[in-house]
PDB file of C-alpha atoms in Angstrom:
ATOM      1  CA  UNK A   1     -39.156  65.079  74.172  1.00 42.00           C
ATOM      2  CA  UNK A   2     -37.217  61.916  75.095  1.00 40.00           C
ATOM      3  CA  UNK A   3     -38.212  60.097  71.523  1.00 44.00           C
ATOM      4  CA  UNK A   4     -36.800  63.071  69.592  1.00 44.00           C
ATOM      5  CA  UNK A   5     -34.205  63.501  71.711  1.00 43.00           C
ATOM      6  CA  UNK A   6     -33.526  59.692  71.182  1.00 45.00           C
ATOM      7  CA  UNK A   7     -34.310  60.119  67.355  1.00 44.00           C
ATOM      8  CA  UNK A   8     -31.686  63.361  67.215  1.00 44.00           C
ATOM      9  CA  UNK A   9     -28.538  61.207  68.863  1.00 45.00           C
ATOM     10  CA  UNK A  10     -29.585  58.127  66.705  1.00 42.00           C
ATOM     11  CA  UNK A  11     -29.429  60.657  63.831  1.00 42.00           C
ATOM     12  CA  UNK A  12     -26.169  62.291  64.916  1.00 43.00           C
ATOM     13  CA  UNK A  13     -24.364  59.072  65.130  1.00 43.00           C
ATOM     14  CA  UNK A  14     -25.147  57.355  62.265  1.00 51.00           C
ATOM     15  CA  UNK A  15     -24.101  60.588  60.392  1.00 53.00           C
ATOM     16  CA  UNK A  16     -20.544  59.985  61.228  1.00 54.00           C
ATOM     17  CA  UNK A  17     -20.992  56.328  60.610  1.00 56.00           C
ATOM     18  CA  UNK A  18     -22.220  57.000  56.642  1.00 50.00           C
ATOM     19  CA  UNK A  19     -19.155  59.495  56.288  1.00 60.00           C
ATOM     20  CA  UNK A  20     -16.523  57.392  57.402  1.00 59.00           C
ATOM     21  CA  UNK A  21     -18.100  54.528  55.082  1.00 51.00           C
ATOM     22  CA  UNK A  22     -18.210  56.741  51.840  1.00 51.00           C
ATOM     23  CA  UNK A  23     -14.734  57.947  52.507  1.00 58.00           C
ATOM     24  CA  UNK A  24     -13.375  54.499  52.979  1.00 60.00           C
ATOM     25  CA  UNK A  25     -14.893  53.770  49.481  1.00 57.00           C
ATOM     26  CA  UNK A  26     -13.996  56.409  47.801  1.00 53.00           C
ATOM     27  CA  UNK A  27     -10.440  55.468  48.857  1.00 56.00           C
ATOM     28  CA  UNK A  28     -10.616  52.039  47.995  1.00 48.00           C
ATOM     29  CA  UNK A  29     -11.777  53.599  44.201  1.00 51.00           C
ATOM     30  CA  UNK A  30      -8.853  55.852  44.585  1.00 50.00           C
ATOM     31  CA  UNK A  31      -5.881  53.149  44.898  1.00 49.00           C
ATOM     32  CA  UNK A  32      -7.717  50.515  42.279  1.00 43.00           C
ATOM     33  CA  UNK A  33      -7.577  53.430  39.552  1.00 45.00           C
ATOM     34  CA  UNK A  34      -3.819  54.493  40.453  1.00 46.00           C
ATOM     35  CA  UNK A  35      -2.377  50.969  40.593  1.00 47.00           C
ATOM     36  CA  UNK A  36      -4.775  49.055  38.378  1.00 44.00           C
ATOM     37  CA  UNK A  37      -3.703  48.957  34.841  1.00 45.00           C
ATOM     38  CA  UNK A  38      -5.463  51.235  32.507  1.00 48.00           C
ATOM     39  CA  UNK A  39      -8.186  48.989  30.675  1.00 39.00           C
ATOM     40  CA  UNK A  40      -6.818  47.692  27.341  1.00 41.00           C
ATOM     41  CA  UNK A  41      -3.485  48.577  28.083  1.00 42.00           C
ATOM     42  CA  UNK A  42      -0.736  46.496  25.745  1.00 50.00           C
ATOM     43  CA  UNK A  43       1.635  45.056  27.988  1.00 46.00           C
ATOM     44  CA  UNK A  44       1.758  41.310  26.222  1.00 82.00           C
ATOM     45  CA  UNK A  45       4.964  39.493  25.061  1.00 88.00           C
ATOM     46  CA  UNK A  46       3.964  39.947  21.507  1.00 90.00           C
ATOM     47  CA  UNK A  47       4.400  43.550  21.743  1.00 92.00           C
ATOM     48  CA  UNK A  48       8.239  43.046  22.695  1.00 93.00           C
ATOM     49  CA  UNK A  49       8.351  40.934  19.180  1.00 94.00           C
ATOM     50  CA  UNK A  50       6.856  43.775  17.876  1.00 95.00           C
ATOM     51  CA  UNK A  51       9.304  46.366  18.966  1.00 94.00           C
ATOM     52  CA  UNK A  52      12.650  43.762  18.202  1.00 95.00           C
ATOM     53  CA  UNK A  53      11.040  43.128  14.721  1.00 95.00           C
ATOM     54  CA  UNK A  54      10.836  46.975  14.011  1.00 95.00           C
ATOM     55  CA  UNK A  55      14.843  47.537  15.141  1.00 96.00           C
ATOM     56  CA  UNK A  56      15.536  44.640  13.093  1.00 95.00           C
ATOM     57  CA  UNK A  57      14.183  46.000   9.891  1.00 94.00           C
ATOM     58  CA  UNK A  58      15.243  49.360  10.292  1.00 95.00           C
ATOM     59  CA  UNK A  59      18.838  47.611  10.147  1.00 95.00           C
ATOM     60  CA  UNK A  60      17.990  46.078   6.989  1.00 94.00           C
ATOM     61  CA  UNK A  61      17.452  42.469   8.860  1.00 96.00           C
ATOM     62  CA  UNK A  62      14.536  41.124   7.052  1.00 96.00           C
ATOM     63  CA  UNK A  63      14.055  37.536   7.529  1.00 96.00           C
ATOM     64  CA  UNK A  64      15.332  38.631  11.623  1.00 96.00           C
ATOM     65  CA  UNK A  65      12.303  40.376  11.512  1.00 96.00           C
ATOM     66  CA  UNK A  66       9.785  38.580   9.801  1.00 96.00           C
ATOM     67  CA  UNK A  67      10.711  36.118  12.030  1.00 96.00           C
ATOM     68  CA  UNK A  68       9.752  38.255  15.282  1.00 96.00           C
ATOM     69  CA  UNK A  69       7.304  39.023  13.548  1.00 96.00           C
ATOM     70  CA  UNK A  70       5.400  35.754  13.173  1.00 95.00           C
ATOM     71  CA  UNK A  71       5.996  35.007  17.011  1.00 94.00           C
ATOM     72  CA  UNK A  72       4.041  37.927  17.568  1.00 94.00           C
ATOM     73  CA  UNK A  73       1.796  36.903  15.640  1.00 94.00           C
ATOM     74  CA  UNK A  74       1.858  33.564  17.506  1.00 93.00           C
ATOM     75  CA  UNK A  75       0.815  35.162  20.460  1.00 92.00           C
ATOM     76  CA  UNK A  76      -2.453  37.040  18.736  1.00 93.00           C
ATOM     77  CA  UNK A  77      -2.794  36.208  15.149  1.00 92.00           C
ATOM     78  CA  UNK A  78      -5.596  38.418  15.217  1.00 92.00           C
ATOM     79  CA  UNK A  79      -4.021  41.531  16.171  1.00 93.00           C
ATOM     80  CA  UNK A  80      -3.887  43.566  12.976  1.00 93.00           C
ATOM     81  CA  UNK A  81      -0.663  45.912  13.441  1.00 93.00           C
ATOM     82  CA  UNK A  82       1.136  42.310  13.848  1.00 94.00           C
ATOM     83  CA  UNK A  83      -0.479  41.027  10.261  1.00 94.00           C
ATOM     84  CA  UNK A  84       0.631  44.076   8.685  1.00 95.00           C
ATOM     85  CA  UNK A  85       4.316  44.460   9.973  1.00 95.00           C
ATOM     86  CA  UNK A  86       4.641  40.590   9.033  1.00 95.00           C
ATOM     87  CA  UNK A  87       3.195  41.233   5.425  1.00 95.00           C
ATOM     88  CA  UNK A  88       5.357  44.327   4.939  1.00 96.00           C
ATOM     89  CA  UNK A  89       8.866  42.113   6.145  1.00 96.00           C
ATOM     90  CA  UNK A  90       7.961  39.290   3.938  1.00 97.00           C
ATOM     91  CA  UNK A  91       8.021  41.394   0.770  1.00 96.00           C
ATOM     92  CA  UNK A  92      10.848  43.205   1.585  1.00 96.00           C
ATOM     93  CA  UNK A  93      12.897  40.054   2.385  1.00 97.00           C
ATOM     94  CA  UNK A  94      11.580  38.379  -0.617  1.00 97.00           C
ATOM     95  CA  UNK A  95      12.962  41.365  -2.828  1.00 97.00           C
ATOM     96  CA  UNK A  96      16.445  41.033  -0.730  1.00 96.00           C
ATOM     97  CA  UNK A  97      16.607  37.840  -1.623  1.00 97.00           C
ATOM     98  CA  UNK A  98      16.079  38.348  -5.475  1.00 97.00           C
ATOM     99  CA  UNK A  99      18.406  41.189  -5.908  1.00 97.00           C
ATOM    100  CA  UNK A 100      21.294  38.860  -4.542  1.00 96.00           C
ATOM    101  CA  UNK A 101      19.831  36.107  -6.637  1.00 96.00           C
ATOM    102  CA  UNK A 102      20.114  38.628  -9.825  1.00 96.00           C
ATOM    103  CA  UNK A 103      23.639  40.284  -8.846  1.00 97.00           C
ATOM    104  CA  UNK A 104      24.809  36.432  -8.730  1.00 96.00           C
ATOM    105  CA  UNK A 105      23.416  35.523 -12.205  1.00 96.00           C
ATOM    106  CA  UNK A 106      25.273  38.331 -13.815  1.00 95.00           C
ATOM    107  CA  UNK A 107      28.723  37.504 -12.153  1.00 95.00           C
ATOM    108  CA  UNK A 108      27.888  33.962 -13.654  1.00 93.00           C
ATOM    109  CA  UNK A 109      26.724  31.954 -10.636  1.00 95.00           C
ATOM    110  CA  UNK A 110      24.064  30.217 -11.649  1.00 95.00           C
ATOM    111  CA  UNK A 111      23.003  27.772  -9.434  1.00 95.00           C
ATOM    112  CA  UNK A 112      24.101  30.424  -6.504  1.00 96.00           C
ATOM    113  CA  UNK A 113      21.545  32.524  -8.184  1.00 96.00           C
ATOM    114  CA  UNK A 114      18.679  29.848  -8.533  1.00 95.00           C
ATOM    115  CA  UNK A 115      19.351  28.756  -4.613  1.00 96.00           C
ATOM    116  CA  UNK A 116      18.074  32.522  -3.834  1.00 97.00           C
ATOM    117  CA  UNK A 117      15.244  33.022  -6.001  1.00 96.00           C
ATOM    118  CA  UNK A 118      13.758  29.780  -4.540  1.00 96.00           C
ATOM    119  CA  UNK A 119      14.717  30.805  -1.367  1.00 97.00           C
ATOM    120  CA  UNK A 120      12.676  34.646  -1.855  1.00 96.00           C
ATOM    121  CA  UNK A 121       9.511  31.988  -3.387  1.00 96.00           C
ATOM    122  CA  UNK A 122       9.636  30.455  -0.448  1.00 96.00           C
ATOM    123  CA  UNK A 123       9.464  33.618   1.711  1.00 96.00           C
ATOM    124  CA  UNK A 124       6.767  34.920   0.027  1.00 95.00           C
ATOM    125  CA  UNK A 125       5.342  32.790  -2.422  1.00 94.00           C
ATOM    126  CA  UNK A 126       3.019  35.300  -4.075  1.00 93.00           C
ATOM    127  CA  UNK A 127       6.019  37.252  -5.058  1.00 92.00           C
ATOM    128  CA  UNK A 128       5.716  36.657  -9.214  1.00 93.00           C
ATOM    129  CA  UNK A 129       9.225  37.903  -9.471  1.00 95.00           C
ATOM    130  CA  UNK A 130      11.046  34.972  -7.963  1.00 94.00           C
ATOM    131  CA  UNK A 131       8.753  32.830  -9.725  1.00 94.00           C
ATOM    132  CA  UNK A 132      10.072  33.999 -12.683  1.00 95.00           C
ATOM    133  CA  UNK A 133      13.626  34.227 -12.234  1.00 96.00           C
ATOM    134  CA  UNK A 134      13.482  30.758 -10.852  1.00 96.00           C
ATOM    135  CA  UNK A 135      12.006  29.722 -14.791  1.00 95.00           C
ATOM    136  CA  UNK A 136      14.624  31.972 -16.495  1.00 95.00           C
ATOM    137  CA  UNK A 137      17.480  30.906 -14.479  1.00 96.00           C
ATOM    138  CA  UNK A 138      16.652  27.280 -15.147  1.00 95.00           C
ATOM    139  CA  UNK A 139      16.720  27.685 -19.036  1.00 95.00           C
ATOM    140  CA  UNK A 140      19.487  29.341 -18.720  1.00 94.00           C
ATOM    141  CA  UNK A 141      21.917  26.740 -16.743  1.00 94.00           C
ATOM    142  CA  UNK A 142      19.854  24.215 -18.984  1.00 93.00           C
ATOM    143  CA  UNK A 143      20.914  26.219 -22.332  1.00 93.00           C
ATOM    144  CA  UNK A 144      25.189  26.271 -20.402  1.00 90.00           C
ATOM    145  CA  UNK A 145      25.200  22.450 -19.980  1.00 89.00           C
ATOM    146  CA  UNK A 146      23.716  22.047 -23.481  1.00 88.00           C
ATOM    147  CA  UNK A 147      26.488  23.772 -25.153  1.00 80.00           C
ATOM    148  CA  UNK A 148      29.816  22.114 -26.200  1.00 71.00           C
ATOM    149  CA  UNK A 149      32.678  22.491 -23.392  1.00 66.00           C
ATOM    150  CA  UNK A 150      35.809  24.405 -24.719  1.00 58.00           C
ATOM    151  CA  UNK A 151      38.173  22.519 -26.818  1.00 57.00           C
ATOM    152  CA  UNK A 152      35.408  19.927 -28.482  1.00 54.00           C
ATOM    153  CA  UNK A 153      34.281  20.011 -32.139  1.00 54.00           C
ATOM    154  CA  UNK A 154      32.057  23.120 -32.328  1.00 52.00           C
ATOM    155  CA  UNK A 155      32.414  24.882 -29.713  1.00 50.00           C
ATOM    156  CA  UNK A 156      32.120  29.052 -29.816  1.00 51.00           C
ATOM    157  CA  UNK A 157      35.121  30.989 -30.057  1.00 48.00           C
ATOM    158  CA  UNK A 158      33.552  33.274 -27.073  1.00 51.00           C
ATOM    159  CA  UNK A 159      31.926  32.255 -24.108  1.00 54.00           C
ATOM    160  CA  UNK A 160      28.133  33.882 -23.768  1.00 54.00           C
ATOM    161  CA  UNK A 161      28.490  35.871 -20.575  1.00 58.00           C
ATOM    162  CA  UNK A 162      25.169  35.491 -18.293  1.00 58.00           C
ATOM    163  CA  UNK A 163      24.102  39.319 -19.297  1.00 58.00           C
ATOM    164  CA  UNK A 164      23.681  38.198 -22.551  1.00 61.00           C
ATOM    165  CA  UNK A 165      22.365  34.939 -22.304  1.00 63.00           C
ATOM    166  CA  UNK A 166      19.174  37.372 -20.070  1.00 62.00           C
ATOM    167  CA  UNK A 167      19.658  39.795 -22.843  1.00 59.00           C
ATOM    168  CA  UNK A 168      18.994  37.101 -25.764  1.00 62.00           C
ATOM    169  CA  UNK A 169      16.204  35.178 -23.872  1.00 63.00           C
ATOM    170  CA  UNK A 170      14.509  38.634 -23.418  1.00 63.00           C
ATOM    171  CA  UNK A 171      14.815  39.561 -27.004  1.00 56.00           C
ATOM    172  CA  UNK A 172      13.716  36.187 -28.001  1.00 62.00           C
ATOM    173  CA  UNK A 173      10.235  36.948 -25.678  1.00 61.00           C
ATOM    174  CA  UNK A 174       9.868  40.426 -27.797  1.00 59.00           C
ATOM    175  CA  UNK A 175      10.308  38.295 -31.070  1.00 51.00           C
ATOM    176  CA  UNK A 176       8.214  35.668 -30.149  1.00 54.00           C
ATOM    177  CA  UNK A 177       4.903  38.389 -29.379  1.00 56.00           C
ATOM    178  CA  UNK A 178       5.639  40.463 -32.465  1.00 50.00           C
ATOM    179  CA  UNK A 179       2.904  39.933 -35.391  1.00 52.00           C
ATOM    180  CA  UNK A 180       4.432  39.187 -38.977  1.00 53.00           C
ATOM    181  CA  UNK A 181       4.575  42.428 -41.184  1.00 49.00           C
ATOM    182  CA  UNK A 182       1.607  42.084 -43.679  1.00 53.00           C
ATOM    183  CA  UNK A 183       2.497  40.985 -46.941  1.00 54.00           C
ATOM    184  CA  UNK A 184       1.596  43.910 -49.874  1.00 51.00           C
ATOM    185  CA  UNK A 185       1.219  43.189 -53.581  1.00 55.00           C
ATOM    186  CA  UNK A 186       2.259  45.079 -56.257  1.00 54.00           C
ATOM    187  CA  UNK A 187      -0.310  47.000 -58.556  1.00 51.00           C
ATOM    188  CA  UNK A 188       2.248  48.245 -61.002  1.00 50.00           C
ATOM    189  CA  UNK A 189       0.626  46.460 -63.611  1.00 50.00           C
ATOM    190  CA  UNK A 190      -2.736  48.280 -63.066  1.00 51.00           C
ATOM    191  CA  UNK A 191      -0.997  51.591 -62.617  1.00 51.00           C
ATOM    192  CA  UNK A 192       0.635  51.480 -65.804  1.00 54.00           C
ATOM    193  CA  UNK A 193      -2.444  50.628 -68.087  1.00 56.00           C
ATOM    194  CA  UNK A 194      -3.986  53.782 -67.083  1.00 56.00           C
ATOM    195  CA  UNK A 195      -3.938  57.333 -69.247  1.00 59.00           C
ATOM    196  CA  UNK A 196      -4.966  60.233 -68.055  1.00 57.00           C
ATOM    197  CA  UNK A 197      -5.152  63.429 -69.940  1.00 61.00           C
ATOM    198  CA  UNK A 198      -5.807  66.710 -69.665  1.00 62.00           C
ATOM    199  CA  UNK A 199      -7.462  65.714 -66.302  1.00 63.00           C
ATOM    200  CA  UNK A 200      -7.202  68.003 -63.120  1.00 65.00           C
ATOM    201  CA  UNK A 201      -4.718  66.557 -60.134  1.00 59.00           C
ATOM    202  CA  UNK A 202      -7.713  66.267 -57.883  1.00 63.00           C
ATOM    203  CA  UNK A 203      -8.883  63.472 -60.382  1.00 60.00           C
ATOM    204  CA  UNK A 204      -5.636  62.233 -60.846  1.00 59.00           C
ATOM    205  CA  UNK A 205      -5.491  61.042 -57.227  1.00 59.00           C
ATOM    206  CA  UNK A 206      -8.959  60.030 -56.622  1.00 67.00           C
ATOM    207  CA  UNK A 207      -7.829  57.082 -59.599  1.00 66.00           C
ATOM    208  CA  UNK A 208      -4.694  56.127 -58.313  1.00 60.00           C
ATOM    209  CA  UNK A 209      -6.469  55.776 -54.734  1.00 63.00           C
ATOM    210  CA  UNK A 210      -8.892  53.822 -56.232  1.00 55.00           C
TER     211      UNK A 210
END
């Protein structure tokens, strides 16, 4: 009697004692999951590039953003939404760049227009579009200082305006990849030593293709 009595308190007290110990942990587990932060949670300084770079493009501010951009990118260079936004910004700045570059060329600026296609290769050099403006535009300031100033011995009644110096050059490309027209010789001679008589048109033909 006394030993299970003895066992029975020793059992009703260290009931209690296991409780209170399981609570405490489960309330322990309770405030790490509220305040902890969620497991892979973004909350890095290249995300706040991130977010500036995407206000910046949607106002049309392409380098601004390529620029945020690559800091993010800085941070991680392996995070992949940060690769992509940066490719997508260079592109689109490197076009900017061009269409100024072309607008420029027409009104006559020249080397205005050169100074921005070099500037959209060297945004995004694997834009083949700057590339080649930067080639035409050279010829073309090339072909201006080549001809003779106004007022000297030869020189053109009109100016060449920068449209048609692109226009010429660009007709001079289509000339340059079009074949010669093949040369054809005249049979006349053969033609008219042949006499036909009395012969059906099918037969007629069938000759003169021959």
């Amino acid at each position: 009697m006394f030993r299970s009595t003895q066992t029975g308190r020793a059992a009703s007290v260290s009931i209690p004692n296991l409780t209170m110990h399981l609570a405490r942990i489960v309330g322990l587990t309770l405030i790490f999951t509220l305040f902890a932060p969620p497991i892979g949670a973004r909350n890095r300084k290249g995300d706040g590039y991130l977010k500036q770079g995407r206000e910046a493009e949607v106002r049309k501010e392409y380098e601004k953003a390529l620029e945020l951009y690559e800091k993010a990118l800085l941070e991680d260079p392996g995070d992949v939404a940060y690769q992509i936004a940066a490719r997508r910004v260079r592109f689109q700045a490197g076009m900017a760049r061009v269409d100024l570059g072309q607008k420029l060329r027409n009104e006559g600026r020249l080397d205005e227009a050169l100074a921005e296609f070099q500037r959209a290769y060297a945004i995004d050099p694997a834009l083949g579009i700057a590339e080649q403006e930067i080639r035409r535009t050279r010829e073309m300031i090339d072909r201006r200082k080549s001809q003779p100033k106004a007022g000297d011995p030869g020189s053109p009644e009109k100016p060449v305006s920068p449209g048609e110096e692109v226009a010429e050059k660009e007709s001079e490309d289509r000339l340059a990849r079009m074949q010669p027209l093949p040369e054809l010789k005249p049979i006349t001679s053969q033609i008219q030593s042949l006499k036909m008589n009395n012969q059906p048109v099918r037969v007629l033909y069938e000759t003169v293709g021959k």
